[in-house]
């Protein structure tokens, strides 16, 4: 099985479109073209064997992704003393 | 089962319930109740089978379409149906069932697909009726499914809905052309509508008190509206469209009941629906037989492609092994010529 990523146009990134079955990479590319770009949805296709993809464990959400709560200093809106200063 | 495992499952169930309560989405690696997984596998695979089988009633007219443009359009529609089936098979696979299992279930008659595809398509006007009525009903059913709680299913439905709207317009315009044609064409169009109207209404399924899966599906945010609600919505869409076409919907009782705020219709004859669903419709046997033949006759293509891929992979592995060997032996040669020149210079000293 292969996962398919399609770039809709220049300047955009590839977005996951879905999956399909194929015996090898070349077939996978052609199948992806027929299955996911019948209406010119993309200028570039990537196909990746599904088992080559490593995924994060949804269960370890909290531990794996550092909690963003209490770290508002990562956002510009946290800094109020510079309000009104030009170009800041 | 240890208490620890029970507590974990209770936690997982609570997390699942919270996601459903928040009207958010369940994704493939989330914990889900076994019954949720099972009902989705059933529903999504049946939906996929319907698309694939649905290629047949229309495929029937590709070689006999009245013009080249109509032929190209019909082929595009049938290609879309194949694509829709494939999106849905992929979505079902994220729940743990394999493509092979689903294909087998269909071919062996153990899986259901939409009853509507068990009717024959004897005239070109049937292409119009199918596009207008069958795809129209499908759209009514599928738009709410875009918000189904299972992520891959909802996303597949979004993709499908984008493509489905051309299907309905295509059918409508076929009927419009016929209704603006000769008396024989008008008769053909009306006859097709007469034959497809009631089966299309039945696509939404029996009234919900007779539909065993509805309540649980709604609680899990898979199903958003009742069968009867969807059917009413569909009729409401059709009435003005039928007026534009100039066709008569074959229900003498059909009228808007202002007091009840719903469409009053004749009683639907559900025995036909149950007969067709049980495999005794006019085309059930042929549909499955065609699918089985396509699968078996196409086996050589799958085998050849797999064998070719295997050989290519072997060749590539052998090539990279031999080129590694070649670069290793050229390294050895340069090492030994270095050694020779070193010993020569030593000897000279």
Coordinates of C-alpha atoms in Angstrom, one line a residue:
Chain A
X1 CA 0.0 0.0 0.0
X2 CA 1.1 3.5 -0.8
X3 CA 0.2 6.9 0.6
X4 CA -0.2 9.7 -1.9
X5 CA 0.7 13.4 -1.5
X6 CA -0.3 16.0 -4.2
X7 CA 0.9 19.5 -4.7
X8 CA -1.9 21.6 -6.0
X9 CA 0.3 24.2 -7.6
X10 CA 3.7 25.9 -7.5
X11 CA 4.4 27.6 -4.2
X12 CA 2.2 25.1 -2.2
X13 CA 3.3 22.1 -0.3
X14 CA 2.3 18.5 -0.9
X15 CA -0.9 17.5 0.9
X16 CA -1.9 14.0 1.8
X17 CA -4.6 12.9 -0.6
X18 CA -5.2 9.3 0.4
X19 CA -3.9 5.9 -0.3
X20 CA -3.9 3.2 -2.9
X21 CA -2.5 -0.2 -3.8
X22 CA 0.2 -0.9 -6.4
X23 CA 2.9 -3.5 -7.1
X24 CA 5.7 -0.9 -7.4
X25 CA 6.6 2.7 -7.4
X26 CA 5.9 3.4 -11.1
X27 CA 2.5 1.8 -11.0
X28 CA 1.8 3.7 -7.8
X29 CA 2.6 7.0 -9.5
X30 CA 0.4 6.3 -12.4
X31 CA -2.5 5.0 -10.3
X32 CA -2.2 8.1 -8.1
X33 CA -2.5 10.3 -11.2
X34 CA -5.6 8.5 -12.3
X35 CA -7.2 8.3 -8.9
X36 CA -6.4 11.7 -7.4
X37 CA -5.9 14.1 -10.3
X38 CA -8.7 13.6 -12.7
X39 CA -9.6 17.3 -12.5
X40 CA -6.1 18.7 -12.6
X41 CA -5.8 18.9 -8.8
X42 CA -2.0 18.7 -8.9
X43 CA 1.2 19.5 -10.6
X44 CA 3.3 17.1 -8.5
X45 CA 2.7 13.7 -6.9
X46 CA 4.6 11.9 -4.3
X47 CA 4.0 8.3 -3.5
X48 CA 5.4 6.7 -0.3
X49 CA 5.2 3.0 0.7
X50 CA 2.8 3.1 3.7
X51 CA 5.1 1.1 5.9
X52 CA 7.9 3.6 5.4
X53 CA 5.9 6.1 7.4
X54 CA 6.6 6.4 11.1
X55 CA 3.8 7.9 13.1
X56 CA 3.7 9.5 16.5
X57 CA 1.6 7.6 19.0
X58 CA -1.8 9.3 19.6
X59 CA -1.8 8.0 23.2
X60 CA 1.4 9.9 24.2
X61 CA 0.0 13.2 23.1
X62 CA 0.7 15.0 26.3
X63 CA 4.1 13.6 27.0
X64 CA 5.4 13.7 23.4
X65 CA 4.2 17.2 22.5
X66 CA 5.4 19.7 25.1
X67 CA 2.3 21.4 26.5
X68 CA 1.8 24.8 24.8
X69 CA -0.2 26.0 27.8
X70 CA 1.6 28.6 29.9
X71 CA 4.1 29.3 27.1
X72 CA 2.3 32.3 25.6
X73 CA 5.7 34.0 25.4
X74 CA 6.0 32.1 22.1
X75 CA 3.3 34.4 20.6
X76 CA 3.9 38.0 19.7
X77 CA 0.7 39.1 21.5
X78 CA 2.3 38.3 24.8
X79 CA 4.5 41.4 24.5
X80 CA 2.4 44.5 25.3
X81 CA 5.1 47.0 26.2
X82 CA 5.9 47.4 22.5
X83 CA 2.3 48.2 21.5
X84 CA 2.2 51.3 19.3
X85 CA 5.9 51.4 18.6
X86 CA 6.3 51.6 14.8
X87 CA 7.4 48.5 12.9
X88 CA 7.3 46.3 16.1
Chain B
X1 CA -8.8 -9.5 32.6
X2 CA -7.0 -7.5 35.3
X3 CA -8.5 -4.5 37.0
X4 CA -5.8 -2.4 35.5
X5 CA -6.9 -3.3 31.9
X6 CA -10.5 -2.6 32.8
X7 CA -9.6 0.9 34.2
X8 CA -7.6 1.6 31.0
X9 CA -10.5 0.7 28.9
X10 CA -12.8 2.8 30.9
X11 CA -10.4 5.7 30.4
X12 CA -10.2 5.1 26.7
X13 CA -14.0 4.9 26.5
X14 CA -14.3 8.2 28.3
X15 CA -11.8 9.8 26.0
X16 CA -13.8 8.4 23.0
X17 CA -17.1 9.7 24.4
X18 CA -15.6 13.1 25.0
X19 CA -14.4 13.3 21.3
X20 CA -17.9 12.4 20.1
X21 CA -19.5 14.7 22.6
X22 CA -17.4 17.6 21.3
X23 CA -18.4 16.6 17.7
X24 CA -14.7 16.1 16.9
X25 CA -13.2 13.4 14.8
X26 CA -11.9 9.9 15.6
X27 CA -8.8 9.0 13.7
X28 CA -7.4 5.5 12.7
X29 CA -5.0 5.0 15.6
X30 CA -7.5 6.2 18.3
X31 CA -9.1 3.7 20.6
X32 CA -12.7 3.0 19.6
X33 CA -15.4 0.6 20.8
X34 CA -15.4 -2.7 18.9
X35 CA -19.0 -2.0 17.8
X36 CA -18.1 1.4 16.4
X37 CA -15.2 -0.1 14.4
X38 CA -17.5 -2.9 13.2
X39 CA -20.4 -0.8 12.1
X40 CA -18.0 1.6 10.2
X41 CA -16.3 -1.3 8.4
X42 CA -19.7 -2.5 7.3
X43 CA -21.0 0.9 6.3
X44 CA -17.9 2.1 4.5
X45 CA -17.2 -1.2 2.7
X46 CA -20.9 -1.4 1.5
X47 CA -20.6 2.2 0.3
X48 CA -17.5 1.3 -1.6
X49 CA -19.1 -1.8 -3.1
X50 CA -22.1 0.3 -4.2
X51 CA -19.8 2.6 -6.2
X52 CA -18.0 -0.3 -7.9
X53 CA -21.2 -2.1 -8.7
X54 CA -22.7 1.2 -9.8
X55 CA -20.3 1.4 -12.7
X56 CA -22.2 -1.5 -14.4
X57 CA -25.6 0.0 -15.1
X58 CA -24.0 3.0 -16.7
X59 CA -21.1 1.2 -18.2
X60 CA -23.8 -0.6 -20.2
X61 CA -24.3 2.5 -22.4
X62 CA -20.8 3.6 -23.0
X63 CA -20.6 1.8 -26.4
X64 CA -24.0 3.1 -27.4
X65 CA -24.0 6.7 -26.3
X66 CA -25.7 9.0 -28.9
X67 CA -22.7 11.2 -29.5
X68 CA -18.9 11.3 -28.9
X69 CA -19.3 14.0 -26.3
X70 CA -21.9 12.0 -24.4
X71 CA -19.7 9.0 -24.5
X72 CA -16.7 10.9 -23.1
X73 CA -18.9 12.4 -20.4
X74 CA -20.4 8.9 -19.5
X75 CA -16.9 7.4 -19.3
X76 CA -15.8 10.3 -17.0
X77 CA -18.7 9.6 -14.7
X78 CA -18.0 5.9 -14.6
X79 CA -14.3 6.6 -13.9
X80 CA -15.4 8.8 -11.0
X81 CA -17.5 5.9 -9.6
X82 CA -14.4 3.7 -9.7
X83 CA -12.4 6.4 -8.0
X84 CA -15.1 6.8 -5.3
X85 CA -15.0 3.1 -4.6
X86 CA -11.3 3.2 -4.2
X87 CA -11.3 6.2 -1.8
X88 CA -13.8 4.3 0.3
X89 CA -12.0 1.0 0.3
X90 CA -8.9 2.9 1.5
X91 CA -10.9 4.5 4.2
X92 CA -12.3 1.1 5.3
X93 CA -8.8 -0.3 5.4
X94 CA -7.7 2.2 8.0
X95 CA -10.1 0.2 10.4
X96 CA -8.3 -3.1 9.9
X97 CA -10.0 -4.9 7.1
X98 CA -8.0 -5.8 4.0
X99 CA -8.8 -5.0 0.4
X100 CA -8.8 -8.8 -0.4
X101 CA -11.3 -9.5 2.4
X102 CA -13.7 -6.9 1.1
X103 CA -13.4 -8.0 -2.5
X104 CA -14.1 -11.6 -1.4
X105 CA -17.1 -10.6 0.7
X106 CA -18.6 -8.8 -2.3
X107 CA -17.9 -11.6 -4.9
X108 CA -19.2 -14.3 -2.6
X109 CA -22.4 -12.4 -1.9
X110 CA -21.7 -11.8 1.8
X111 CA -21.6 -8.1 1.5
X112 CA -24.4 -5.7 0.7
X113 CA -24.4 -2.8 -1.7
X114 CA -27.1 -0.2 -2.5
X115 CA -30.3 -1.9 -3.8
X116 CA -30.6 0.7 -6.5
X117 CA -27.9 -0.9 -8.7
X118 CA -29.9 -4.1 -9.1
X119 CA -32.2 -2.5 -11.7
X120 CA -31.6 -2.7 -15.4
X121 CA -30.9 0.2 -17.8
X122 CA -32.8 -0.6 -21.0
X123 CA -32.7 2.8 -22.6
X124 CA -30.5 5.9 -23.0
X125 CA -33.0 7.9 -20.9
X126 CA -32.0 5.6 -18.0
X127 CA -28.6 7.4 -18.0
X128 CA -30.5 10.7 -17.4
X129 CA -32.8 9.2 -14.7
X130 CA -29.8 7.7 -12.9
X131 CA -27.8 10.9 -12.9
X132 CA -30.8 13.0 -11.8
X133 CA -32.5 10.7 -9.4
X134 CA -29.9 8.2 -8.1
X135 CA -27.0 10.6 -7.9
X136 CA -29.4 13.2 -6.5
X137 CA -30.4 10.9 -3.7
X138 CA -26.7 10.0 -3.2
X139 CA -25.8 13.7 -2.8
X140 CA -28.6 14.1 -0.2
X141 CA -27.2 11.2 1.7
X142 CA -23.5 12.0 1.3
X143 CA -23.4 15.7 2.2
X144 CA -24.2 15.1 5.9
X145 CA -21.7 12.2 5.9
X146 CA -18.9 14.7 5.2
X147 CA -19.3 15.4 8.9
X148 CA -19.2 11.8 10.0
X149 CA -17.3 11.3 13.2
X150 CA -14.7 9.0 11.7
X151 CA -12.0 11.2 10.0
X152 CA -11.1 9.1 7.0
X153 CA -14.7 8.5 6.1
X154 CA -15.7 12.1 6.3
X155 CA -12.7 13.2 4.3
X156 CA -13.5 10.6 1.6
X157 CA -17.0 12.0 1.5
X158 CA -15.8 15.5 1.0
X159 CA -13.7 14.5 -2.0
X160 CA -16.7 12.4 -3.4
X161 CA -19.2 15.2 -2.9
X162 CA -17.1 17.6 -4.9
X163 CA -17.1 15.2 -7.9
X164 CA -20.7 14.1 -7.5
X165 CA -22.4 17.4 -8.4
X166 CA -21.4 17.0 -12.1
X167 CA -23.1 13.6 -12.1
X168 CA -26.4 15.0 -11.1
X169 CA -26.2 17.9 -13.6
X170 CA -25.2 15.5 -16.4
X171 CA -28.2 13.3 -15.8
X172 CA -30.6 16.3 -15.5
X173 CA -29.3 17.7 -18.8
X174 CA -29.7 14.3 -20.6
X175 CA -33.4 14.3 -19.6
X176 CA -33.8 18.0 -20.5
X177 CA -32.5 17.3 -24.0
X178 CA -34.9 14.4 -24.4
X179 CA -37.8 16.3 -23.0
X180 CA -37.2 19.0 -25.6
X181 CA -37.0 16.5 -28.4
X182 CA -39.4 14.3 -30.3
X183 CA -42.5 12.7 -28.8
X184 CA -40.7 9.3 -28.8
X185 CA -37.8 10.9 -26.8
X186 CA -40.2 12.6 -24.4
X187 CA -41.9 9.2 -23.8
X188 CA -38.6 7.5 -23.2
X189 CA -37.6 10.1 -20.6
X190 CA -40.9 9.9 -18.8
X191 CA -40.7 6.1 -18.8
X192 CA -37.2 6.1 -17.3
X193 CA -38.4 8.5 -14.5
X194 CA -41.4 6.3 -13.9
X195 CA -39.1 3.3 -13.4
X196 CA -36.4 5.0 -11.3
X197 CA -38.4 7.3 -9.0
X198 CA -39.6 4.8 -6.4
X199 CA -36.3 2.8 -6.2
X200 CA -34.5 6.2 -5.6
X201 CA -36.8 7.0 -2.7
X202 CA -36.0 3.6 -1.3
X203 CA -32.3 4.3 -1.4
X204 CA -32.7 6.2 1.9
X205 CA -33.7 3.0 3.6
X206 CA -36.9 2.1 5.5
X207 CA -38.5 4.4 8.1
X208 CA -36.2 4.7 11.1
X209 CA -38.3 2.7 13.5
X210 CA -37.7 -0.2 11.2
X211 CA -34.0 0.5 10.7
X212 CA -32.0 -1.3 13.4
X213 CA -28.7 0.5 13.0
X214 CA -30.0 4.1 12.8
X215 CA -30.2 5.0 16.5
X216 CA -26.7 3.8 17.4
X217 CA -25.2 5.4 14.3
X218 CA -26.8 8.8 15.2
X219 CA -25.5 8.5 18.8
X220 CA -22.0 8.0 17.4
X221 CA -22.3 11.0 15.0
X222 CA -21.9 8.8 11.9
X223 CA -25.5 9.4 10.8
X224 CA -26.8 12.9 11.2
X225 CA -30.4 12.8 9.8
X226 CA -33.1 10.1 9.9
X227 CA -33.9 8.2 6.7
X228 CA -37.3 9.8 6.5
X229 CA -35.9 13.3 7.0
X230 CA -33.4 12.7 4.1
X231 CA -36.2 11.3 1.9
X232 CA -38.3 14.4 2.5
X233 CA -35.4 16.7 1.7
X234 CA -34.8 14.8 -1.5
X235 CA -38.5 15.0 -2.6
X236 CA -38.4 18.8 -1.9
X237 CA -35.4 19.1 -4.2
X238 CA -37.0 17.1 -7.0
X239 CA -40.3 18.8 -7.3
X240 CA -39.1 22.1 -8.8
X241 CA -36.5 20.2 -10.9
X242 CA -39.3 18.0 -12.3
X243 CA -41.2 21.1 -13.2
X244 CA -38.3 22.5 -15.2
X245 CA -37.9 19.2 -17.0
X246 CA -41.6 18.9 -17.7
X247 CA -41.7 15.3 -16.3
X248 CA -44.4 14.0 -14.0
X249 CA -43.2 12.3 -10.8
X250 CA -45.1 9.0 -10.7
X251 CA -46.9 9.7 -7.4
X252 CA -50.5 10.9 -7.8
X253 CA -50.7 11.5 -4.0
X254 CA -47.6 13.8 -4.0
X255 CA -48.4 17.2 -2.5
X256 CA -47.1 19.6 0.1
X257 CA -48.9 19.3 3.4
X258 CA -48.7 22.8 4.9
X259 CA -50.2 21.8 8.2
X260 CA -47.7 19.0 8.8
X261 CA -44.9 20.9 7.0
X262 CA -43.9 17.9 5.0
X263 CA -44.5 16.2 1.6
X264 CA -47.4 13.9 1.5
X265 CA -46.6 10.8 -0.6
X266 CA -48.2 7.4 -1.4
X267 CA -47.2 4.5 0.7
X268 CA -43.8 3.1 -0.3
X269 CA -44.0 -0.6 -1.2
X270 CA -41.1 -1.9 1.0
X271 CA -41.5 -5.5 -0.1
X272 CA -39.8 -4.8 -3.4
X273 CA -36.9 -3.2 -1.4
X274 CA -36.5 -6.3 0.8
X275 CA -36.7 -8.6 -2.2
X276 CA -34.0 -6.8 -4.0
X277 CA -31.8 -6.5 -0.9
X278 CA -32.2 -10.2 -0.3
X279 CA -30.7 -10.9 -3.8
X280 CA -33.9 -11.4 -5.8
X281 CA -33.9 -8.2 -7.8
X282 CA -33.8 -8.2 -11.6
X283 CA -30.0 -7.7 -11.9
X284 CA -28.5 -9.0 -8.6
X285 CA -27.0 -12.1 -10.0
X286 CA -25.6 -10.4 -13.1
X287 CA -24.0 -7.6 -11.2
X288 CA -22.0 -10.0 -8.9
X289 CA -21.2 -12.3 -11.8
X290 CA -19.7 -9.4 -13.7
X291 CA -17.7 -8.3 -10.7
X292 CA -16.4 -11.9 -10.1
X293 CA -15.5 -12.3 -13.8
X294 CA -13.6 -9.0 -13.8
X295 CA -11.7 -10.0 -10.7
X296 CA -10.8 -13.5 -12.0
X297 CA -10.1 -12.5 -15.6
X298 CA -7.9 -9.7 -14.4
X299 CA -5.8 -11.9 -12.1
X300 CA -3.1 -12.3 -14.7
X301 CA -2.6 -8.5 -14.7
X302 CA -2.1 -8.4 -11.0
X303 CA 0.2 -11.5 -11.1
X304 CA 2.3 -10.1 -13.9
X305 CA 2.6 -6.7 -12.3
X306 CA 3.6 -8.2 -9.0
X307 CA 6.1 -10.6 -10.6
X308 CA 7.6 -7.8 -12.7
X309 CA 8.0 -5.6 -9.5
X310 CA 9.7 -8.5 -7.7
X311 CA 12.1 -9.1 -10.6
X312 CA 13.0 -5.4 -10.8
X313 CA 13.6 -5.3 -7.1
X314 CA 15.8 -8.3 -7.3
X315 CA 17.8 -6.9 -10.2
X316 CA 18.3 -3.6 -8.4
X317 CA 19.5 -5.4 -5.2
X318 CA 21.9 -7.5 -7.3
X319 CA 23.2 -4.4 -9.1
X320 CA 23.8 -2.4 -6.0
X321 CA 25.5 -5.5 -4.4
X322 CA 27.8 -5.9 -7.4
X323 CA 28.6 -2.2 -7.6
X324 CA 29.5 -2.3 -3.9
X325 CA 31.8 -5.2 -4.7
X326 CA 33.3 -3.3 -7.6
X327 CA 34.0 -0.2 -5.5
X328 CA 35.4 -2.4 -2.7
X329 CA 37.8 -4.2 -5.1
X330 CA 38.9 -0.9 -6.7
X331 CA 39.7 0.3 -3.2
X332 CA 41.7 -2.8 -2.6
X333 CA 43.6 -2.3 -5.8
X334 CA 44.5 1.3 -5.0
X335 CA 45.5 0.2 -1.4
X336 CA 47.8 -2.5 -2.8
X337 CA 49.4 -0.2 -5.4
X338 CA 50.1 2.3 -2.5
X339 CA 51.7 -0.6 -0.6
X340 CA 53.8 -1.5 -3.6
X341 CA 55.1 2.1 -4.1
X342 CA 55.8 2.3 -0.3
X343 CA 57.8 -0.9 -0.3
X344 CA 59.6 0.2 -3.6
X345 CA 60.6 3.5 -1.9
X346 CA 61.7 1.6 1.1
X347 CA 63.7 -0.8 -1.0
X348 CA 65.4 2.2 -2.7
X349 CA 66.5 3.6 0.6

